[in-house]
Amino acid sequence: MIESEAGRGVMINALSVDVEDYFQVSAFAAHIPRSKWDSLPCRIEQNVERVLALLADKNVHATFFTLGWVAERYPTLIRRIAQAGHELASHGFAHHRATEQVRGAFLADICLAKAVLEDVSGQEVVGYRAPSFSLGPENPWAVDCIAEAGYRYSSSIYPIRHDHYGAPGAPRFAHQPTPGVLELPVATVRLFESNLPAGGGGYFRLLPYAVSRWSIRRINRIDGQPALFYFHPWEIDPEQPRVEGAGAKTRFRHYVNLRRMQAKLRRLLDDFRWDRVDRVFLQRGG
Ligand SMILES: [Zn+2]
């Protein structure tokens, strides 16, 4: 905990970045088919460079859950992430939600992403995050695929109620859904008998920073657990091209407070200690 900085009570939280471009987010999928991805102005390189600069400035290492699609097109960027001491992990190949795939296609996608990321980086990839936190009661076979593909952990569940994702009944903290794989859910705070989001997403941009700080402190002190936080490179890019045709709610969620994000992240990195997901969770004996 923060007040005993020098003591053994210092809690180290896990920081993660989902490496995908602004046009690859699931909420826009109905408006931007995958066949168009190659023709859109790509902002991933410049935005990941900004994330790398921010983390270097704060002397923080993080885990980058990266699409195989991105790794195939930007191998130099992937090597920059790995060489800076960050953990490279998988976000699948083409950002298909597990809920829209059958078992065989899901397994092929996560195997391909792992192979591409390992090929490009020369490092073993042990972590996986499903697009849009799409693991839940409807696809119990998915964790077996994750084990079969050779991953050691998954961070694919956000135990909240949300219209696009979320498994509100899932455990809030690290657990083993199948032998050999640890599931590491994104941070939530338990309040009024429900789980409230505390680990990133549009909520972090929408709510005052003090709410996020209070929530993470509470997870560290009351639950005695590290918090797992995530954000996207496009969230610190207010100049990104606007996607036409999406509904008002989708646009609001995607574009709200992009200009304030970088400053908020700086405060978050200052107020807590952070490290890569593998170092926070796999070395705790879990
Ligand atoms: Zn994603």
Tab-separated table of C-alpha atoms and ligand atoms in Angstrom:
chain	number	residue	atom	x	y	z
A	1	MET	CA	0.000	0.000	0.000
A	2	ILE	CA	1.058	3.528	-0.708
A	3	GLU	CA	1.581	4.714	2.871
A	4	SER	CA	4.140	2.032	3.584
A	5	GLU	CA	6.136	2.565	0.432
A	6	ALA	CA	9.315	1.050	1.803
A	7	GLY	CA	7.650	-1.905	3.453
A	8	ARG	CA	6.408	-5.216	2.177
A	9	GLY	CA	2.865	-3.822	1.967
A	10	VAL	CA	3.493	-1.973	-1.315
A	11	MET	CA	0.948	-3.288	-3.774
A	12	ILE	CA	2.030	-3.475	-7.397
A	13	ASN	CA	-0.827	-3.273	-9.877
A	14	ALA	CA	-0.847	-4.565	-13.445
A	15	LEU	CA	-0.971	-2.205	-16.429
A	16	SER	CA	-2.054	-3.347	-19.877
A	17	VAL	CA	-2.490	-1.794	-23.317
A	18	ASP	CA	-4.724	-3.291	-26.013
A	19	VAL	CA	-2.848	-2.690	-29.265
A	20	GLU	CA	-5.476	-2.121	-31.946
A	21	ASP	CA	-6.314	0.881	-34.108
A	22	TYR	CA	-9.334	3.180	-33.772
A	23	PHE	CA	-11.143	1.436	-36.657
A	24	GLN	CA	-10.756	-2.065	-35.173
A	25	VAL	CA	-12.844	-1.608	-32.029
A	26	SER	CA	-15.831	-3.942	-31.805
A	27	ALA	CA	-18.338	-1.125	-31.380
A	28	PHE	CA	-17.517	0.069	-34.929
A	29	ALA	CA	-17.493	-3.407	-36.477
A	30	ALA	CA	-20.912	-2.955	-38.093
A	31	HIS	CA	-19.696	0.187	-39.871
A	32	ILE	CA	-16.156	-0.854	-40.865
A	33	PRO	CA	-15.786	-4.324	-42.407
A	34	ARG	CA	-12.392	-6.030	-41.962
A	35	SER	CA	-11.882	-5.835	-45.728
A	36	LYS	CA	-11.597	-2.028	-45.341
A	37	TRP	CA	-8.925	-2.102	-42.597
A	38	ASP	CA	-6.028	-1.967	-45.062
A	39	SER	CA	-7.369	1.137	-46.779
A	40	LEU	CA	-7.941	3.311	-43.695
A	41	PRO	CA	-5.427	5.843	-42.375
A	42	CYS	CA	-3.484	3.941	-39.735
A	43	ARG	CA	-2.550	5.706	-36.496
A	44	ILE	CA	-1.293	2.754	-34.486
A	45	GLU	CA	2.437	3.444	-34.909
A	46	GLN	CA	2.353	7.043	-33.747
A	47	ASN	CA	-0.040	6.236	-30.907
A	48	VAL	CA	1.968	3.280	-29.586
A	49	GLU	CA	5.081	5.481	-29.762
A	50	ARG	CA	3.282	7.996	-27.550
A	51	VAL	CA	2.361	5.235	-25.103
A	52	LEU	CA	5.970	4.002	-25.055
A	53	ALA	CA	7.212	7.550	-24.381
A	54	LEU	CA	4.703	7.997	-21.554
A	55	LEU	CA	5.692	4.704	-19.909
A	56	ALA	CA	9.406	5.431	-20.321
A	57	ASP	CA	8.880	8.851	-18.736
A	58	LYS	CA	7.186	7.224	-15.726
A	59	ASN	CA	9.588	4.281	-15.659
A	60	VAL	CA	6.719	1.780	-15.873
A	61	HIS	CA	6.574	-1.531	-17.727
A	62	ALA	CA	3.282	-2.867	-19.043
A	63	THR	CA	1.767	-5.749	-20.998
A	64	PHE	CA	0.768	-5.041	-24.607
A	65	PHE	CA	-2.093	-7.303	-25.776
A	66	THR	CA	-1.494	-6.992	-29.505
A	67	LEU	CA	-3.477	-8.055	-32.569
A	68	GLY	CA	-1.669	-10.445	-34.898
A	69	TRP	CA	-2.969	-8.235	-37.721
A	70	VAL	CA	-0.997	-5.295	-36.308
A	71	ALA	CA	2.144	-7.399	-35.677
A	72	GLU	CA	2.169	-8.659	-39.263
A	73	ARG	CA	2.049	-5.148	-40.699
A	74	TYR	CA	4.231	-3.326	-38.156
A	75	PRO	CA	6.986	-5.732	-37.058
A	76	THR	CA	9.385	-2.907	-36.172
A	77	LEU	CA	6.817	-1.478	-33.775
A	78	ILE	CA	6.399	-4.864	-32.091
A	79	ARG	CA	10.156	-5.195	-31.621
A	80	ARG	CA	10.243	-1.669	-30.136
A	81	ILE	CA	7.654	-2.715	-27.546
A	82	ALA	CA	9.597	-5.866	-26.615
A	83	GLN	CA	12.986	-4.159	-26.569
A	84	ALA	CA	11.689	-1.495	-24.180
A	85	GLY	CA	11.163	-4.264	-21.624
A	86	HIS	CA	7.394	-4.592	-21.925
A	87	GLU	CA	5.555	-7.895	-22.076
A	88	LEU	CA	4.166	-8.777	-25.487
A	89	ALA	CA	0.871	-10.683	-25.287
A	90	SER	CA	-1.884	-11.661	-27.717
A	91	HIS	CA	-5.223	-9.995	-28.476
A	92	GLY	CA	-6.064	-12.594	-31.138
A	93	PHE	CA	-5.404	-12.084	-34.838
A	94	ALA	CA	-8.279	-10.143	-36.342
A	95	HIS	CA	-10.316	-8.928	-33.357
A	96	HIS	CA	-13.127	-11.478	-33.657
A	97	ARG	CA	-15.079	-11.798	-30.413
A	98	ALA	CA	-15.065	-15.321	-28.994
A	99	THR	CA	-18.873	-15.083	-28.898
A	100	GLU	CA	-19.049	-14.819	-32.702
A	101	GLN	CA	-16.727	-17.761	-33.423
A	102	VAL	CA	-17.071	-21.529	-33.312
A	103	ARG	CA	-14.457	-23.501	-31.403
A	104	GLY	CA	-12.260	-24.401	-34.395
A	105	ALA	CA	-12.103	-20.862	-35.748
A	106	PHE	CA	-11.364	-19.428	-32.294
A	107	LEU	CA	-8.511	-21.893	-31.733
A	108	ALA	CA	-7.037	-21.165	-35.172
A	109	ASP	CA	-7.197	-17.406	-34.558
A	110	ILE	CA	-5.430	-17.488	-31.176
A	111	CYS	CA	-2.781	-19.976	-32.407
A	112	LEU	CA	-2.043	-17.794	-35.440
A	113	ALA	CA	-1.765	-14.641	-33.315
A	114	LYS	CA	0.653	-16.353	-30.902
A	115	ALA	CA	2.820	-17.648	-33.764
A	116	VAL	CA	2.976	-14.267	-35.515
A	117	LEU	CA	3.805	-12.369	-32.307
A	118	GLU	CA	6.520	-14.856	-31.332
A	119	ASP	CA	7.961	-14.839	-34.838
A	120	VAL	CA	8.187	-11.077	-34.985
A	121	SER	CA	9.460	-10.509	-31.434
A	122	GLY	CA	11.572	-13.628	-30.896
A	123	GLN	CA	9.958	-13.919	-27.455
A	124	GLU	CA	7.545	-16.420	-25.972
A	125	VAL	CA	3.982	-15.111	-25.666
A	126	VAL	CA	2.102	-16.512	-22.649
A	127	GLY	CA	-0.788	-14.050	-22.213
A	128	TYR	CA	-4.040	-13.692	-24.164
A	129	ARG	CA	-6.953	-11.242	-23.983
A	130	ALA	CA	-10.151	-11.926	-25.918
A	131	PRO	CA	-11.490	-9.002	-27.966
A	132	SER	CA	-14.234	-7.174	-26.041
A	133	PHE	CA	-13.789	-9.443	-23.003
A	134	SER	CA	-15.887	-11.994	-24.845
A	135	LEU	CA	-15.317	-15.008	-22.583
A	136	GLY	CA	-18.239	-16.071	-20.462
A	137	PRO	CA	-20.799	-18.747	-19.652
A	138	GLU	CA	-21.799	-19.102	-23.329
A	139	ASN	CA	-18.350	-20.322	-24.450
A	140	PRO	CA	-16.873	-22.497	-21.670
A	141	TRP	CA	-14.768	-24.291	-24.337
A	142	ALA	CA	-12.755	-21.140	-25.002
A	143	VAL	CA	-10.477	-21.523	-21.958
A	144	ASP	CA	-9.613	-25.051	-23.085
A	145	CYS	CA	-8.601	-23.619	-26.461
A	146	ILE	CA	-6.453	-21.020	-24.690
A	147	ALA	CA	-4.670	-23.824	-22.810
A	148	GLU	CA	-4.366	-25.900	-25.979
A	149	ALA	CA	-2.801	-22.983	-27.845
A	150	GLY	CA	-0.078	-22.837	-25.183
A	151	TYR	CA	-1.004	-19.666	-23.303
A	152	ARG	CA	-0.473	-19.612	-19.532
A	153	TYR	CA	-2.903	-16.847	-18.676
A	154	SER	CA	-5.957	-15.102	-20.031
A	155	SER	CA	-7.303	-11.662	-19.152
A	156	SER	CA	-10.565	-11.960	-20.985
A	157	ILE	CA	-13.265	-11.266	-18.407
A	158	TYR	CA	-14.617	-7.955	-17.141
A	159	PRO	CA	-17.025	-9.036	-14.358
A	160	ILE	CA	-19.489	-6.166	-14.855
A	161	ARG	CA	-22.878	-5.667	-16.468
A	162	HIS	CA	-22.490	-3.953	-19.871
A	163	ASP	CA	-24.477	-4.165	-23.101
A	164	HIS	CA	-21.483	-5.169	-25.282
A	165	TYR	CA	-19.475	-7.337	-22.911
A	166	GLY	CA	-19.094	-8.427	-19.327
A	167	ALA	CA	-19.726	-11.495	-17.183
A	168	PRO	CA	-21.142	-10.036	-13.941
A	169	GLY	CA	-21.297	-13.442	-12.230
A	170	ALA	CA	-17.636	-14.306	-12.862
A	171	PRO	CA	-15.042	-14.226	-10.051
A	172	ARG	CA	-13.494	-10.768	-9.588
A	173	PHE	CA	-9.939	-11.944	-9.012
A	174	ALA	CA	-7.343	-14.377	-10.371
A	175	HIS	CA	-8.631	-17.932	-10.670
A	176	GLN	CA	-7.937	-21.082	-12.639
A	177	PRO	CA	-10.875	-21.976	-14.924
A	178	THR	CA	-9.002	-24.912	-16.462
A	179	PRO	CA	-5.697	-26.629	-15.594
A	180	GLY	CA	-2.674	-24.665	-16.796
A	181	VAL	CA	-4.462	-21.353	-17.416
A	182	LEU	CA	-4.932	-18.517	-14.955
A	183	GLU	CA	-7.794	-16.082	-15.667
A	184	LEU	CA	-7.014	-12.509	-14.594
A	185	PRO	CA	-10.167	-10.370	-14.667
A	186	VAL	CA	-10.017	-6.612	-15.175
A	187	ALA	CA	-10.414	-4.623	-11.929
A	188	THR	CA	-13.848	-4.041	-10.435
A	189	VAL	CA	-14.970	-2.534	-7.164
A	190	ARG	CA	-17.731	-4.231	-5.177
A	191	LEU	CA	-20.363	-1.723	-4.092
A	192	PHE	CA	-24.125	-1.896	-3.423
A	193	GLU	CA	-24.062	-5.639	-4.190
A	194	SER	CA	-22.803	-5.135	-7.712
A	195	ASN	CA	-19.448	-4.937	-9.470
A	196	LEU	CA	-18.521	-1.509	-10.772
A	197	PRO	CA	-15.818	-1.040	-13.411
A	198	ALA	CA	-12.465	0.131	-12.063
A	199	GLY	CA	-10.030	-1.191	-14.643
A	200	GLY	CA	-10.368	1.122	-17.625
A	201	GLY	CA	-12.524	1.485	-20.707
A	202	GLY	CA	-14.815	4.415	-21.407
A	203	TYR	CA	-15.570	4.599	-17.676
A	204	PHE	CA	-12.070	5.817	-16.896
A	205	ARG	CA	-12.431	8.671	-19.400
A	206	LEU	CA	-15.982	9.492	-18.367
A	207	LEU	CA	-15.757	9.466	-14.555
A	208	PRO	CA	-13.708	11.930	-12.494
A	209	TYR	CA	-10.183	10.657	-11.848
A	210	ALA	CA	-10.824	10.623	-8.081
A	211	VAL	CA	-13.358	7.813	-8.562
A	212	SER	CA	-10.753	5.621	-10.256
A	213	ARG	CA	-8.159	6.409	-7.600
A	214	TRP	CA	-10.606	5.594	-4.799
A	215	SER	CA	-11.600	2.329	-6.501
A	216	ILE	CA	-8.061	1.067	-7.023
A	217	ARG	CA	-7.084	2.011	-3.464
A	218	ARG	CA	-10.076	0.085	-2.211
A	219	ILE	CA	-9.158	-3.008	-4.249
A	220	ASN	CA	-5.598	-2.847	-2.891
A	221	ARG	CA	-6.569	-2.194	0.738
A	222	ILE	CA	-9.929	-3.877	1.322
A	223	ASP	CA	-9.671	-6.782	-1.102
A	224	GLY	CA	-5.898	-7.047	-0.667
A	225	GLN	CA	-5.514	-7.639	-4.417
A	226	PRO	CA	-3.621	-6.003	-7.274
A	227	ALA	CA	-5.791	-4.138	-9.775
A	228	LEU	CA	-5.556	-4.930	-13.478
A	229	PHE	CA	-6.031	-1.830	-15.640
A	230	TYR	CA	-6.218	-1.448	-19.439
A	231	PHE	CA	-6.365	1.272	-22.074
A	232	HIS	CA	-5.953	1.620	-25.857
A	233	PRO	CA	-3.426	3.692	-27.853
A	234	TRP	CA	-6.306	5.439	-29.690
A	235	GLU	CA	-7.599	6.766	-26.355
A	236	ILE	CA	-4.748	9.294	-26.241
A	237	ASP	CA	-5.339	10.416	-29.847
A	238	PRO	CA	-7.991	13.157	-29.948
A	239	GLU	CA	-7.140	13.899	-33.606
A	240	GLN	CA	-8.143	10.436	-34.885
A	241	PRO	CA	-10.501	10.379	-37.904
A	242	ARG	CA	-14.178	10.222	-36.876
A	243	VAL	CA	-16.071	7.067	-37.863
A	244	GLU	CA	-19.258	7.920	-39.742
A	245	GLY	CA	-22.539	6.091	-39.285
A	246	ALA	CA	-22.146	4.862	-35.706
A	247	GLY	CA	-24.953	5.597	-33.254
A	248	ALA	CA	-24.851	8.404	-30.699
A	249	LYS	CA	-24.114	6.103	-27.736
A	250	THR	CA	-21.219	4.380	-29.516
A	251	ARG	CA	-19.756	7.720	-30.607
A	252	PHE	CA	-20.075	9.160	-27.115
A	253	ARG	CA	-18.320	6.160	-25.535
A	254	HIS	CA	-15.493	6.216	-28.044
A	255	TYR	CA	-14.814	9.946	-28.178
A	256	VAL	CA	-15.640	11.192	-24.656
A	257	ASN	CA	-12.750	13.002	-22.959
A	258	LEU	CA	-10.010	11.792	-25.329
A	259	ARG	CA	-8.246	15.113	-24.736
A	260	ARG	CA	-8.037	14.509	-20.998
A	261	MET	CA	-6.850	10.913	-21.190
A	262	GLN	CA	-3.110	11.461	-21.298
A	263	ALA	CA	-3.140	13.700	-18.195
A	264	LYS	CA	-5.380	11.209	-16.361
A	265	LEU	CA	-3.048	8.353	-17.200
A	266	ARG	CA	-0.101	10.348	-15.891
A	267	ARG	CA	-1.855	10.765	-12.550
A	268	LEU	CA	-2.712	7.086	-12.455
A	269	LEU	CA	0.906	6.124	-13.101
A	270	ASP	CA	2.058	8.570	-10.392
A	271	ASP	CA	-0.437	7.501	-7.732
A	272	PHE	CA	0.135	3.728	-7.881
A	273	ARG	CA	2.930	1.303	-8.629
A	274	TRP	CA	2.564	-0.639	-11.881
A	275	ASP	CA	4.218	-3.514	-13.696
A	276	ARG	CA	3.682	-6.092	-16.453
A	277	VAL	CA	0.802	-8.558	-16.016
A	278	ASP	CA	3.107	-11.616	-16.044
A	279	ARG	CA	5.327	-10.197	-13.294
A	280	VAL	CA	2.402	-9.147	-11.098
A	281	PHE	CA	0.396	-12.362	-11.327
A	282	LEU	CA	2.500	-15.298	-12.537
A	283	GLN	CA	5.216	-14.728	-9.962
A	284	ARG	CA	2.851	-14.659	-7.003
A	285	GLY	CA	2.693	-18.437	-6.992
A	286	GLY	CA	-0.780	-18.383	-8.559
B	1	ZN	ZN	-9.747	-5.027	-28.438
